[in-house]
């Protein structure tokens, strides 16, 4: 059983408006998005492109609906740009999240990433970091982790399809070469299954370092099609590779059990990008909330 005082349930705006493809859900407003999240029973969210930039305005809109900011994505370019550039952007991002009361900062290395390239097939094209790039990544992340710690926050690293940290081997390497007191792990089960990893193995191995969870289910038949047709990551999203927990092929009950038994503390955040014209975001948010209540009892 999860400790209900320590575990919070949130949902990402990506099902309403997709920052990777702003044309998806362009008609959905910020107010509609957070109102439907609250209506479905969620207490927190990450930040999307339509959210107000002004802290006061954003806080008021969320508080009206009993919601708060859990975190927000940050793209690092530690392997391809001078460290100082990433640091400057990270500090602005950190300070915004800190003012919003968030405790974790989601970081993903986007140097050489193909996740946003519409025409590049996602399988067999991901970047592989050189020795020098791994070194830049680990020293840079440790420094950013220290900056997060200064504000009593945690840097949680997001392994991701189409990036240099996608596979179990790459996650292992990153965890080994970074400081466990400064760099934590975001567990996004959908990306692990999509990549062909064994998600339970990763969960058990890094359970003490996992400080943020994205709940993303996959449709395996669509992923098979992605391989067959050499589709890109973004094309796969449009075709329905992801869905909410309980609607796809991942056994979340097992995952919830392991997290709860190990006293997981932090956010469980539903993040299931689909084309909102095909999958009504409010309907899917409600579906996810019902499933989580049934299987995780929170
Ligand atoms: O956390 C995430 C943020 C998105 O922008 C990304 O593409 C998605 O798949 C994800 O896991
Ligand atoms: Co994610």
PDB file of C-alpha atoms and ligand atoms in Angstrom:
ATOM      1  CA  UNK A   1       0.000   0.000   0.000  1.00  0.00           C
ATOM      2  CA  UNK A   2       1.274   3.449  -0.890  1.00  0.00           C
ATOM      3  CA  UNK A   3       1.625   5.975   1.892  1.00  0.00           C
ATOM      4  CA  UNK A   4      -1.118   8.396   0.845  1.00  0.00           C
ATOM      5  CA  UNK A   5       0.596  11.254   2.682  1.00  0.00           C
ATOM      6  CA  UNK A   6       3.788  10.826   0.676  1.00  0.00           C
ATOM      7  CA  UNK A   7       2.608   9.888  -2.799  1.00  0.00           C
ATOM      8  CA  UNK A   8       0.887  12.414  -5.050  1.00  0.00           C
ATOM      9  CA  UNK A   9      -0.993  11.770  -8.248  1.00  0.00           C
ATOM     10  CA  UNK A  10      -0.562  14.035 -11.251  1.00  0.00           C
ATOM     11  CA  UNK A  11      -1.042  14.138 -15.000  1.00  0.00           C
ATOM     12  CA  UNK A  12       0.949  15.773 -17.787  1.00  0.00           C
ATOM     13  CA  UNK A  13      -0.629  18.245 -20.237  1.00  0.00           C
ATOM     14  CA  UNK A  14       0.857  16.358 -23.201  1.00  0.00           C
ATOM     15  CA  UNK A  15      -2.429  14.529 -23.861  1.00  0.00           C
ATOM     16  CA  UNK A  16      -4.171  17.907 -24.327  1.00  0.00           C
ATOM     17  CA  UNK A  17      -1.407  19.920 -26.007  1.00  0.00           C
ATOM     18  CA  UNK A  18       1.792  18.295 -27.165  1.00  0.00           C
ATOM     19  CA  UNK A  19       4.968  20.414 -26.879  1.00  0.00           C
ATOM     20  CA  UNK A  20       6.782  18.069 -29.284  1.00  0.00           C
ATOM     21  CA  UNK A  21       4.057  18.643 -31.929  1.00  0.00           C
ATOM     22  CA  UNK A  22       2.168  21.863 -31.021  1.00  0.00           C
ATOM     23  CA  UNK A  23      -0.328  21.193 -33.817  1.00  0.00           C
ATOM     24  CA  UNK A  24      -1.707  18.346 -31.700  1.00  0.00           C
ATOM     25  CA  UNK A  25      -4.355  19.863 -29.449  1.00  0.00           C
ATOM     26  CA  UNK A  26      -3.732  23.413 -30.662  1.00  0.00           C
ATOM     27  CA  UNK A  27      -7.421  24.105 -30.014  1.00  0.00           C
ATOM     28  CA  UNK A  28      -7.253  23.068 -26.331  1.00  0.00           C
ATOM     29  CA  UNK A  29      -6.824  25.933 -23.885  1.00  0.00           C
ATOM     30  CA  UNK A  30      -4.778  25.963 -20.676  1.00  0.00           C
ATOM     31  CA  UNK A  31      -7.935  26.397 -18.588  1.00  0.00           C
ATOM     32  CA  UNK A  32      -9.671  23.468 -20.251  1.00  0.00           C
ATOM     33  CA  UNK A  33      -6.610  21.327 -19.721  1.00  0.00           C
ATOM     34  CA  UNK A  34      -6.184  21.940 -15.987  1.00  0.00           C
ATOM     35  CA  UNK A  35      -9.947  21.965 -15.326  1.00  0.00           C
ATOM     36  CA  UNK A  36     -10.277  18.507 -16.873  1.00  0.00           C
ATOM     37  CA  UNK A  37      -7.242  17.239 -14.954  1.00  0.00           C
ATOM     38  CA  UNK A  38      -8.860  18.386 -11.702  1.00  0.00           C
ATOM     39  CA  UNK A  39     -12.242  16.988 -12.739  1.00  0.00           C
ATOM     40  CA  UNK A  40     -10.634  13.597 -13.298  1.00  0.00           C
ATOM     41  CA  UNK A  41      -9.202  13.732  -9.761  1.00  0.00           C
ATOM     42  CA  UNK A  42      -5.557  14.706 -10.263  1.00  0.00           C
ATOM     43  CA  UNK A  43      -3.720  16.981  -7.850  1.00  0.00           C
ATOM     44  CA  UNK A  44      -0.714  18.011  -9.886  1.00  0.00           C
ATOM     45  CA  UNK A  45       0.705  18.527 -13.323  1.00  0.00           C
ATOM     46  CA  UNK A  46       3.864  19.251 -15.263  1.00  0.00           C
ATOM     47  CA  UNK A  47       4.257  22.407 -17.354  1.00  0.00           C
ATOM     48  CA  UNK A  48       3.052  22.672 -20.956  1.00  0.00           C
ATOM     49  CA  UNK A  49       3.514  25.296 -23.669  1.00  0.00           C
ATOM     50  CA  UNK A  50       0.158  26.942 -22.993  1.00  0.00           C
ATOM     51  CA  UNK A  51       0.694  27.442 -19.262  1.00  0.00           C
ATOM     52  CA  UNK A  52       1.084  31.097 -18.163  1.00  0.00           C
ATOM     53  CA  UNK A  53       4.721  32.059 -17.627  1.00  0.00           C
ATOM     54  CA  UNK A  54       3.858  34.371 -14.755  1.00  0.00           C
ATOM     55  CA  UNK A  55       4.230  32.510 -11.449  1.00  0.00           C
ATOM     56  CA  UNK A  56       1.367  34.368  -9.732  1.00  0.00           C
ATOM     57  CA  UNK A  57      -1.079  33.785 -12.594  1.00  0.00           C
ATOM     58  CA  UNK A  58      -0.138  30.115 -12.875  1.00  0.00           C
ATOM     59  CA  UNK A  59      -0.351  29.547  -9.121  1.00  0.00           C
ATOM     60  CA  UNK A  60      -3.780  31.154  -8.892  1.00  0.00           C
ATOM     61  CA  UNK A  61      -5.186  29.122 -11.770  1.00  0.00           C
ATOM     62  CA  UNK A  62      -3.884  25.883 -10.258  1.00  0.00           C
ATOM     63  CA  UNK A  63      -4.885  26.666  -6.674  1.00  0.00           C
ATOM     64  CA  UNK A  64      -8.439  27.402  -7.819  1.00  0.00           C
ATOM     65  CA  UNK A  65      -8.588  23.796  -8.954  1.00  0.00           C
ATOM     66  CA  UNK A  66      -6.697  22.211  -6.036  1.00  0.00           C
ATOM     67  CA  UNK A  67      -3.658  21.524  -8.180  1.00  0.00           C
ATOM     68  CA  UNK A  68       0.087  22.204  -8.063  1.00  0.00           C
ATOM     69  CA  UNK A  69       3.152  21.931 -10.288  1.00  0.00           C
ATOM     70  CA  UNK A  70       5.030  18.655  -9.873  1.00  0.00           C
ATOM     71  CA  UNK A  71       7.895  19.451 -12.240  1.00  0.00           C
ATOM     72  CA  UNK A  72       8.771  20.392 -15.804  1.00  0.00           C
ATOM     73  CA  UNK A  73      10.954  18.995 -18.551  1.00  0.00           C
ATOM     74  CA  UNK A  74      14.401  20.512 -19.161  1.00  0.00           C
ATOM     75  CA  UNK A  75      16.438  19.766 -22.302  1.00  0.00           C
ATOM     76  CA  UNK A  76      20.186  19.667 -21.559  1.00  0.00           C
ATOM     77  CA  UNK A  77      22.843  19.938 -24.284  1.00  0.00           C
ATOM     78  CA  UNK A  78      25.839  18.907 -22.228  1.00  0.00           C
ATOM     79  CA  UNK A  79      27.320  16.702 -24.952  1.00  0.00           C
ATOM     80  CA  UNK A  80      27.046  19.217 -27.793  1.00  0.00           C
ATOM     81  CA  UNK A  81      27.179  22.771 -26.383  1.00  0.00           C
ATOM     82  CA  UNK A  82      29.397  24.598 -23.882  1.00  0.00           C
ATOM     83  CA  UNK A  83      28.394  23.665 -20.310  1.00  0.00           C
ATOM     84  CA  UNK A  84      27.698  27.310 -19.412  1.00  0.00           C
ATOM     85  CA  UNK A  85      24.810  27.513 -21.914  1.00  0.00           C
ATOM     86  CA  UNK A  86      22.979  24.586 -20.336  1.00  0.00           C
ATOM     87  CA  UNK A  87      23.727  25.865 -16.835  1.00  0.00           C
ATOM     88  CA  UNK A  88      22.290  29.324 -17.533  1.00  0.00           C
ATOM     89  CA  UNK A  89      19.036  27.883 -18.903  1.00  0.00           C
ATOM     90  CA  UNK A  90      18.898  25.332 -16.069  1.00  0.00           C
ATOM     91  CA  UNK A  91      19.131  28.018 -13.367  1.00  0.00           C
ATOM     92  CA  UNK A  92      16.202  29.953 -14.890  1.00  0.00           C
ATOM     93  CA  UNK A  93      14.190  26.722 -15.104  1.00  0.00           C
ATOM     94  CA  UNK A  94      15.139  25.693 -11.536  1.00  0.00           C
ATOM     95  CA  UNK A  95      14.193  29.069 -10.083  1.00  0.00           C
ATOM     96  CA  UNK A  96      10.818  29.058 -11.826  1.00  0.00           C
ATOM     97  CA  UNK A  97      10.049  25.553 -10.549  1.00  0.00           C
ATOM     98  CA  UNK A  98      11.281  26.466  -7.085  1.00  0.00           C
ATOM     99  CA  UNK A  99       8.922  29.429  -6.950  1.00  0.00           C
ATOM    100  CA  UNK A 100       6.129  27.109  -8.039  1.00  0.00           C
ATOM    101  CA  UNK A 101       6.944  24.808  -5.116  1.00  0.00           C
ATOM    102  CA  UNK A 102       8.204  21.838  -7.170  1.00  0.00           C
ATOM    103  CA  UNK A 103      10.746  19.503  -5.624  1.00  0.00           C
ATOM    104  CA  UNK A 104      12.088  17.700  -8.688  1.00  0.00           C
ATOM    105  CA  UNK A 105      13.521  18.877 -12.004  1.00  0.00           C
ATOM    106  CA  UNK A 106      13.153  16.553 -15.017  1.00  0.00           C
ATOM    107  CA  UNK A 107      16.318  16.590 -17.142  1.00  0.00           C
ATOM    108  CA  UNK A 108      16.954  14.862 -20.459  1.00  0.00           C
ATOM    109  CA  UNK A 109      20.128  15.127 -22.530  1.00  0.00           C
ATOM    110  CA  UNK A 110      19.069  16.229 -26.007  1.00  0.00           C
ATOM    111  CA  UNK A 111      22.513  16.400 -27.611  1.00  0.00           C
ATOM    112  CA  UNK A 112      22.255  14.294 -30.838  1.00  0.00           C
ATOM    113  CA  UNK A 113      18.683  13.301 -29.921  1.00  0.00           C
ATOM    114  CA  UNK A 114      16.363  12.088 -32.681  1.00  0.00           C
ATOM    115  CA  UNK A 115      13.198  12.107 -30.584  1.00  0.00           C
ATOM    116  CA  UNK A 116      11.904  15.284 -32.244  1.00  0.00           C
ATOM    117  CA  UNK A 117      12.872  14.404 -35.825  1.00  0.00           C
ATOM    118  CA  UNK A 118       9.698  13.656 -37.739  1.00  0.00           C
ATOM    119  CA  UNK A 119      11.362  11.796 -40.606  1.00  0.00           C
ATOM    120  CA  UNK A 120      14.055   9.769 -38.787  1.00  0.00           C
ATOM    121  CA  UNK A 121      13.049   6.170 -37.946  1.00  0.00           C
ATOM    122  CA  UNK A 122      13.238   5.706 -34.176  1.00  0.00           C
ATOM    123  CA  UNK A 123      14.710   2.199 -34.251  1.00  0.00           C
ATOM    124  CA  UNK A 124      18.381   1.735 -35.225  1.00  0.00           C
ATOM    125  CA  UNK A 125      19.170   5.467 -35.376  1.00  0.00           C
ATOM    126  CA  UNK A 126      19.553   6.535 -31.767  1.00  0.00           C
ATOM    127  CA  UNK A 127      22.795   8.322 -30.839  1.00  0.00           C
ATOM    128  CA  UNK A 128      25.597   6.503 -29.049  1.00  0.00           C
ATOM    129  CA  UNK A 129      27.743   8.771 -26.895  1.00  0.00           C
ATOM    130  CA  UNK A 130      31.512   8.738 -27.267  1.00  0.00           C
ATOM    131  CA  UNK A 131      33.727   8.359 -24.174  1.00  0.00           C
ATOM    132  CA  UNK A 132      34.254  12.109 -24.184  1.00  0.00           C
ATOM    133  CA  UNK A 133      30.516  12.768 -24.370  1.00  0.00           C
ATOM    134  CA  UNK A 134      29.797  10.438 -21.441  1.00  0.00           C
ATOM    135  CA  UNK A 135      32.392  12.363 -19.449  1.00  0.00           C
ATOM    136  CA  UNK A 136      30.800  15.718 -20.367  1.00  0.00           C
ATOM    137  CA  UNK A 137      27.361  14.355 -19.498  1.00  0.00           C
ATOM    138  CA  UNK A 138      28.342  13.017 -16.084  1.00  0.00           C
ATOM    139  CA  UNK A 139      30.334  16.054 -14.943  1.00  0.00           C
ATOM    140  CA  UNK A 140      27.642  18.399 -16.271  1.00  0.00           C
ATOM    141  CA  UNK A 141      24.801  16.497 -14.586  1.00  0.00           C
ATOM    142  CA  UNK A 142      26.641  16.397 -11.276  1.00  0.00           C
ATOM    143  CA  UNK A 143      27.035  20.173 -11.460  1.00  0.00           C
ATOM    144  CA  UNK A 144      23.365  20.699 -12.349  1.00  0.00           C
ATOM    145  CA  UNK A 145      22.404  18.288  -9.547  1.00  0.00           C
ATOM    146  CA  UNK A 146      24.369  20.441  -7.124  1.00  0.00           C
ATOM    147  CA  UNK A 147      22.508  23.527  -8.342  1.00  0.00           C
ATOM    148  CA  UNK A 148      19.213  21.695  -7.757  1.00  0.00           C
ATOM    149  CA  UNK A 149      20.341  20.690  -4.263  1.00  0.00           C
ATOM    150  CA  UNK A 150      21.075  24.345  -3.421  1.00  0.00           C
ATOM    151  CA  UNK A 151      17.306  24.896  -3.596  1.00  0.00           C
ATOM    152  CA  UNK A 152      16.514  21.648  -1.796  1.00  0.00           C
ATOM    153  CA  UNK A 153      15.401  20.111  -5.101  1.00  0.00           C
ATOM    154  CA  UNK A 154      16.385  16.926  -6.930  1.00  0.00           C
ATOM    155  CA  UNK A 155      17.508  16.477 -10.527  1.00  0.00           C
ATOM    156  CA  UNK A 156      15.704  13.428 -11.940  1.00  0.00           C
ATOM    157  CA  UNK A 157      17.161  12.120 -15.187  1.00  0.00           C
ATOM    158  CA  UNK A 158      14.663  11.093 -17.903  1.00  0.00           C
ATOM    159  CA  UNK A 159      15.895   8.133 -20.009  1.00  0.00           C
ATOM    160  CA  UNK A 160      14.122   8.503 -23.348  1.00  0.00           C
ATOM    161  CA  UNK A 161      13.641   6.874 -26.757  1.00  0.00           C
ATOM    162  CA  UNK A 162      15.911   8.302 -29.433  1.00  0.00           C
ATOM    163  CA  UNK A 163      18.476   9.723 -27.008  1.00  0.00           C
ATOM    164  CA  UNK A 164      21.909   8.646 -25.768  1.00  0.00           C
ATOM    165  CA  UNK A 165      20.364   7.316 -22.560  1.00  0.00           C
ATOM    166  CA  UNK A 166      17.656   4.933 -23.698  1.00  0.00           C
ATOM    167  CA  UNK A 167      18.701   1.339 -23.000  1.00  0.00           C
ATOM    168  CA  UNK A 168      19.277  -0.456 -19.704  1.00  0.00           C
ATOM    169  CA  UNK A 169      22.988  -0.522 -20.416  1.00  0.00           C
ATOM    170  CA  UNK A 170      23.011   3.251 -20.937  1.00  0.00           C
ATOM    171  CA  UNK A 171      20.938   3.872 -17.802  1.00  0.00           C
ATOM    172  CA  UNK A 172      23.371   1.632 -15.877  1.00  0.00           C
ATOM    173  CA  UNK A 173      26.311   3.600 -17.172  1.00  0.00           C
ATOM    174  CA  UNK A 174      24.741   6.949 -16.325  1.00  0.00           C
ATOM    175  CA  UNK A 175      23.827   5.819 -12.819  1.00  0.00           C
ATOM    176  CA  UNK A 176      27.336   4.483 -12.293  1.00  0.00           C
ATOM    177  CA  UNK A 177      29.225   7.592 -13.410  1.00  0.00           C
ATOM    178  CA  UNK A 178      27.061  10.230 -11.711  1.00  0.00           C
ATOM    179  CA  UNK A 179      26.908  11.069  -8.014  1.00  0.00           C
ATOM    180  CA  UNK A 180      23.941   9.274  -6.378  1.00  0.00           C
ATOM    181  CA  UNK A 181      23.494  12.229  -4.030  1.00  0.00           C
ATOM    182  CA  UNK A 182      23.130  14.640  -6.954  1.00  0.00           C
ATOM    183  CA  UNK A 183      21.613  12.761  -9.883  1.00  0.00           C
ATOM    184  CA  UNK A 184      18.443  10.695  -9.436  1.00  0.00           C
ATOM    185  CA  UNK A 185      16.359   8.702 -11.896  1.00  0.00           C
ATOM    186  CA  UNK A 186      12.960   9.355 -13.440  1.00  0.00           C
ATOM    187  CA  UNK A 187      11.290   6.014 -14.151  1.00  0.00           C
ATOM    188  CA  UNK A 188       9.252   6.193 -17.357  1.00  0.00           C
ATOM    189  CA  UNK A 189       8.027   2.665 -17.891  1.00  0.00           C
ATOM    190  CA  UNK A 190       6.535   3.421 -21.327  1.00  0.00           C
ATOM    191  CA  UNK A 191       9.916   4.384 -22.737  1.00  0.00           C
ATOM    192  CA  UNK A 192      11.559   1.257 -21.295  1.00  0.00           C
ATOM    193  CA  UNK A 193       9.000  -1.096 -22.807  1.00  0.00           C
ATOM    194  CA  UNK A 194       9.056   0.759 -26.146  1.00  0.00           C
ATOM    195  CA  UNK A 195      12.839   0.308 -26.237  1.00  0.00           C
ATOM    196  CA  UNK A 196      12.549  -3.418 -25.481  1.00  0.00           C
ATOM    197  CA  UNK A 197      14.009  -3.209 -21.966  1.00  0.00           C
ATOM    198  CA  UNK A 198      12.915  -5.200 -18.935  1.00  0.00           C
ATOM    199  CA  UNK A 199      11.146  -2.533 -16.820  1.00  0.00           C
ATOM    200  CA  UNK A 200      10.921  -4.547 -13.600  1.00  0.00           C
ATOM    201  CA  UNK A 201      14.669  -5.169 -13.637  1.00  0.00           C
ATOM    202  CA  UNK A 202      15.344  -1.417 -13.945  1.00  0.00           C
ATOM    203  CA  UNK A 203      12.792  -0.625 -11.241  1.00  0.00           C
ATOM    204  CA  UNK A 204      14.264  -3.075  -8.747  1.00  0.00           C
ATOM    205  CA  UNK A 205      17.827  -2.034  -9.501  1.00  0.00           C
ATOM    206  CA  UNK A 206      17.284   1.704  -9.013  1.00  0.00           C
ATOM    207  CA  UNK A 207      14.353   1.761  -6.624  1.00  0.00           C
ATOM    208  CA  UNK A 208      16.316   3.899  -4.116  1.00  0.00           C
ATOM    209  CA  UNK A 209      17.338   6.382  -6.781  1.00  0.00           C
ATOM    210  CA  UNK A 210      13.932   6.757  -8.458  1.00  0.00           C
ATOM    211  CA  UNK A 211      12.396  10.048  -7.299  1.00  0.00           C
ATOM    212  CA  UNK A 212       9.829  10.708 -10.028  1.00  0.00           C
ATOM    213  CA  UNK A 213       7.609   8.347 -12.048  1.00  0.00           C
ATOM    214  CA  UNK A 214       5.916   8.844 -15.422  1.00  0.00           C
ATOM    215  CA  UNK A 215       3.036   6.416 -15.925  1.00  0.00           C
ATOM    216  CA  UNK A 216       2.869   5.782 -19.638  1.00  0.00           C
ATOM    217  CA  UNK A 217       1.349   2.647 -21.160  1.00  0.00           C
ATOM    218  CA  UNK A 218       2.170   1.315 -24.640  1.00  0.00           C
ATOM    219  CA  UNK A 219       0.247  -0.422 -27.398  1.00  0.00           C
ATOM    220  CA  UNK A 220       2.631  -3.174 -28.461  1.00  0.00           C
ATOM    221  CA  UNK A 221       0.855  -3.765 -31.769  1.00  0.00           C
ATOM    222  CA  UNK A 222       1.571  -0.140 -32.715  1.00  0.00           C
ATOM    223  CA  UNK A 223       5.227  -0.474 -31.693  1.00  0.00           C
ATOM    224  CA  UNK A 224       5.515  -3.552 -33.906  1.00  0.00           C
ATOM    225  CA  UNK A 225       4.136  -1.463 -36.759  1.00  0.00           C
ATOM    226  CA  UNK A 226       6.655   1.294 -35.988  1.00  0.00           C
ATOM    227  CA  UNK A 227       9.466  -1.263 -36.504  1.00  0.00           C
ATOM    228  CA  UNK A 228       7.892  -2.730 -39.592  1.00  0.00           C
ATOM    229  CA  UNK A 229       7.256   0.627 -41.247  1.00  0.00           C
ATOM    230  CA  UNK A 230      10.397   2.439 -40.033  1.00  0.00           C
ATOM    231  CA  UNK A 231       8.400   5.160 -38.327  1.00  0.00           C
ATOM    232  CA  UNK A 232       9.837   8.034 -36.328  1.00  0.00           C
ATOM    233  CA  UNK A 233       9.080   8.594 -32.636  1.00  0.00           C
ATOM    234  CA  UNK A 234       6.672  11.458 -33.412  1.00  0.00           C
ATOM    235  CA  UNK A 235       4.896   9.459 -36.116  1.00  0.00           C
ATOM    236  CA  UNK A 236       4.528   6.637 -33.606  1.00  0.00           C
ATOM    237  CA  UNK A 237       2.926   8.984 -31.076  1.00  0.00           C
ATOM    238  CA  UNK A 238       0.415  10.122 -33.699  1.00  0.00           C
ATOM    239  CA  UNK A 239      -0.301   6.484 -34.520  1.00  0.00           C
ATOM    240  CA  UNK A 240      -1.117   5.658 -30.906  1.00  0.00           C
ATOM    241  CA  UNK A 241       2.056   4.056 -29.528  1.00  0.00           C
ATOM    242  CA  UNK A 242       1.214   5.410 -26.065  1.00  0.00           C
ATOM    243  CA  UNK A 243      -1.898   5.417 -23.943  1.00  0.00           C
ATOM    244  CA  UNK A 244      -2.903   5.770 -20.296  1.00  0.00           C
ATOM    245  CA  UNK A 245      -2.118   3.072 -17.695  1.00  0.00           C
ATOM    246  CA  UNK A 246      -4.573   0.228 -17.900  1.00  0.00           C
ATOM    247  CA  UNK A 247      -5.385   0.798 -21.558  1.00  0.00           C
ATOM    248  CA  UNK A 248      -2.239  -0.772 -23.034  1.00  0.00           C
ATOM    249  CA  UNK A 249      -0.006  -3.792 -22.500  1.00  0.00           C
ATOM    250  CA  UNK A 250       2.005  -2.934 -19.376  1.00  0.00           C
ATOM    251  CA  UNK A 251       1.292  -4.647 -16.061  1.00  0.00           C
ATOM    252  CA  UNK A 252       1.118  -1.584 -13.793  1.00  0.00           C
ATOM    253  CA  UNK A 253      -0.196  -3.548 -10.842  1.00  0.00           C
ATOM    254  CA  UNK A 254       3.207  -5.192 -10.472  1.00  0.00           C
ATOM    255  CA  UNK A 255       4.965  -1.829 -10.775  1.00  0.00           C
ATOM    256  CA  UNK A 256       2.714  -0.200  -8.161  1.00  0.00           C
ATOM    257  CA  UNK A 257       3.361  -3.131  -5.819  1.00  0.00           C
ATOM    258  CA  UNK A 258       7.149  -2.778  -6.042  1.00  0.00           C
ATOM    259  CA  UNK A 259       7.022   0.999  -5.597  1.00  0.00           C
ATOM    260  CA  UNK A 260       4.676   0.728  -2.604  1.00  0.00           C
ATOM    261  CA  UNK A 261       6.644  -2.077  -0.935  1.00  0.00           C
ATOM    262  CA  UNK A 262       9.751   0.064  -1.195  1.00  0.00           C
ATOM    263  CA  UNK A 263       8.000   3.090   0.318  1.00  0.00           C
ATOM    264  CA  UNK A 264       8.199   5.211  -2.829  1.00  0.00           C
ATOM    265  CA  UNK A 265       7.702   8.895  -2.055  1.00  0.00           C
ATOM    266  CA  UNK A 266       6.944  11.527  -4.680  1.00  0.00           C
ATOM    267  CA  UNK A 267       4.798  11.930  -7.758  1.00  0.00           C
ATOM    268  CA  UNK A 268       3.130   9.278  -9.869  1.00  0.00           C
ATOM    269  CA  UNK A 269       2.416  11.255 -12.992  1.00  0.00           C
ATOM    270  CA  UNK A 270       0.283   9.940 -15.845  1.00  0.00           C
ATOM    271  CA  UNK A 271       1.936  10.965 -19.086  1.00  0.00           C
ATOM    272  CA  UNK A 272       0.255   9.515 -22.138  1.00  0.00           C
ATOM    273  CA  UNK A 273       0.621  11.480 -25.324  1.00  0.00           C
ATOM    274  CA  UNK A 274      -1.892  10.622 -28.021  1.00  0.00           C
ATOM    275  CA  UNK A 275      -3.572  12.617 -30.737  1.00  0.00           C
ATOM    276  CA  UNK A 276      -6.338  14.443 -28.805  1.00  0.00           C
ATOM    277  CA  UNK A 277      -8.518  14.357 -31.937  1.00  0.00           C
ATOM    278  CA  UNK A 278      -8.534  10.548 -31.665  1.00  0.00           C
ATOM    279  CA  UNK A 279      -8.303  10.106 -27.890  1.00  0.00           C
ATOM    280  CA  UNK A 280     -10.347  12.575 -25.863  1.00  0.00           C
ATOM    281  CA  UNK A 281      -7.950  13.753 -23.123  1.00  0.00           C
ATOM    282  CA  UNK A 282     -10.629  14.166 -20.443  1.00  0.00           C
ATOM    283  CA  UNK A 283     -12.028  10.711 -21.108  1.00  0.00           C
ATOM    284  CA  UNK A 284      -8.562   9.110 -20.989  1.00  0.00           C
ATOM    285  CA  UNK A 285      -7.618  11.048 -17.829  1.00  0.00           C
ATOM    286  CA  UNK A 286     -10.722   9.655 -16.126  1.00  0.00           C
ATOM    287  CA  UNK A 287      -9.925   6.171 -17.371  1.00  0.00           C
ATOM    288  CA  UNK A 288      -6.404   6.448 -15.905  1.00  0.00           C
ATOM    289  CA  UNK A 289      -7.672   7.788 -12.581  1.00  0.00           C
ATOM    290  CA  UNK A 290     -10.153   4.911 -12.230  1.00  0.00           C
ATOM    291  CA  UNK A 291      -7.502   2.314 -13.054  1.00  0.00           C
ATOM    292  CA  UNK A 292      -5.002   3.752 -10.557  1.00  0.00           C
ATOM    293  CA  UNK A 293      -7.650   3.803  -7.823  1.00  0.00           C
ATOM    294  CA  UNK A 294      -8.430   0.137  -8.532  1.00  0.00           C
ATOM    295  CA  UNK A 295      -4.865  -1.138  -8.815  1.00  0.00           C
ATOM    296  CA  UNK A 296      -2.867   1.142  -6.504  1.00  0.00           C
ATOM    297  CA  UNK A 297      -5.594   2.085  -4.068  1.00  0.00           C
ATOM    298  CA  UNK A 298      -4.724   5.783  -4.137  1.00  0.00           C
TER     299      UNK A 298
HETATM  300  O1  LIG B   1       8.523  13.029 -20.369  1.00  0.00           O
HETATM  301  C1  LIG B   1       8.278  13.155 -21.564  1.00  0.00           C
HETATM  302  C2  LIG B   1       8.207  14.522 -22.189  1.00  0.00           C
HETATM  303  C3  LIG B   1       7.862  14.551 -23.669  1.00  0.00           C
HETATM  304  O2  LIG B   1       8.194  15.754 -24.280  1.00  0.00           O
HETATM  305  C4  LIG B   1       8.385  13.308 -24.314  1.00  0.00           C
HETATM  306  O3  LIG B   1       8.545  13.280 -25.665  1.00  0.00           O
HETATM  307  C5  LIG B   1       7.582  12.168 -23.735  1.00  0.00           C
HETATM  308  O4  LIG B   1       7.610  10.997 -24.493  1.00  0.00           O
HETATM  309  C6  LIG B   1       8.044  11.976 -22.333  1.00  0.00           C
HETATM  310  O5  LIG B   1       8.204  10.870 -21.834  1.00  0.00           O
HETATM  311 CO1  LIG B   2       8.160  10.862 -19.644  1.00  0.00          CO
END
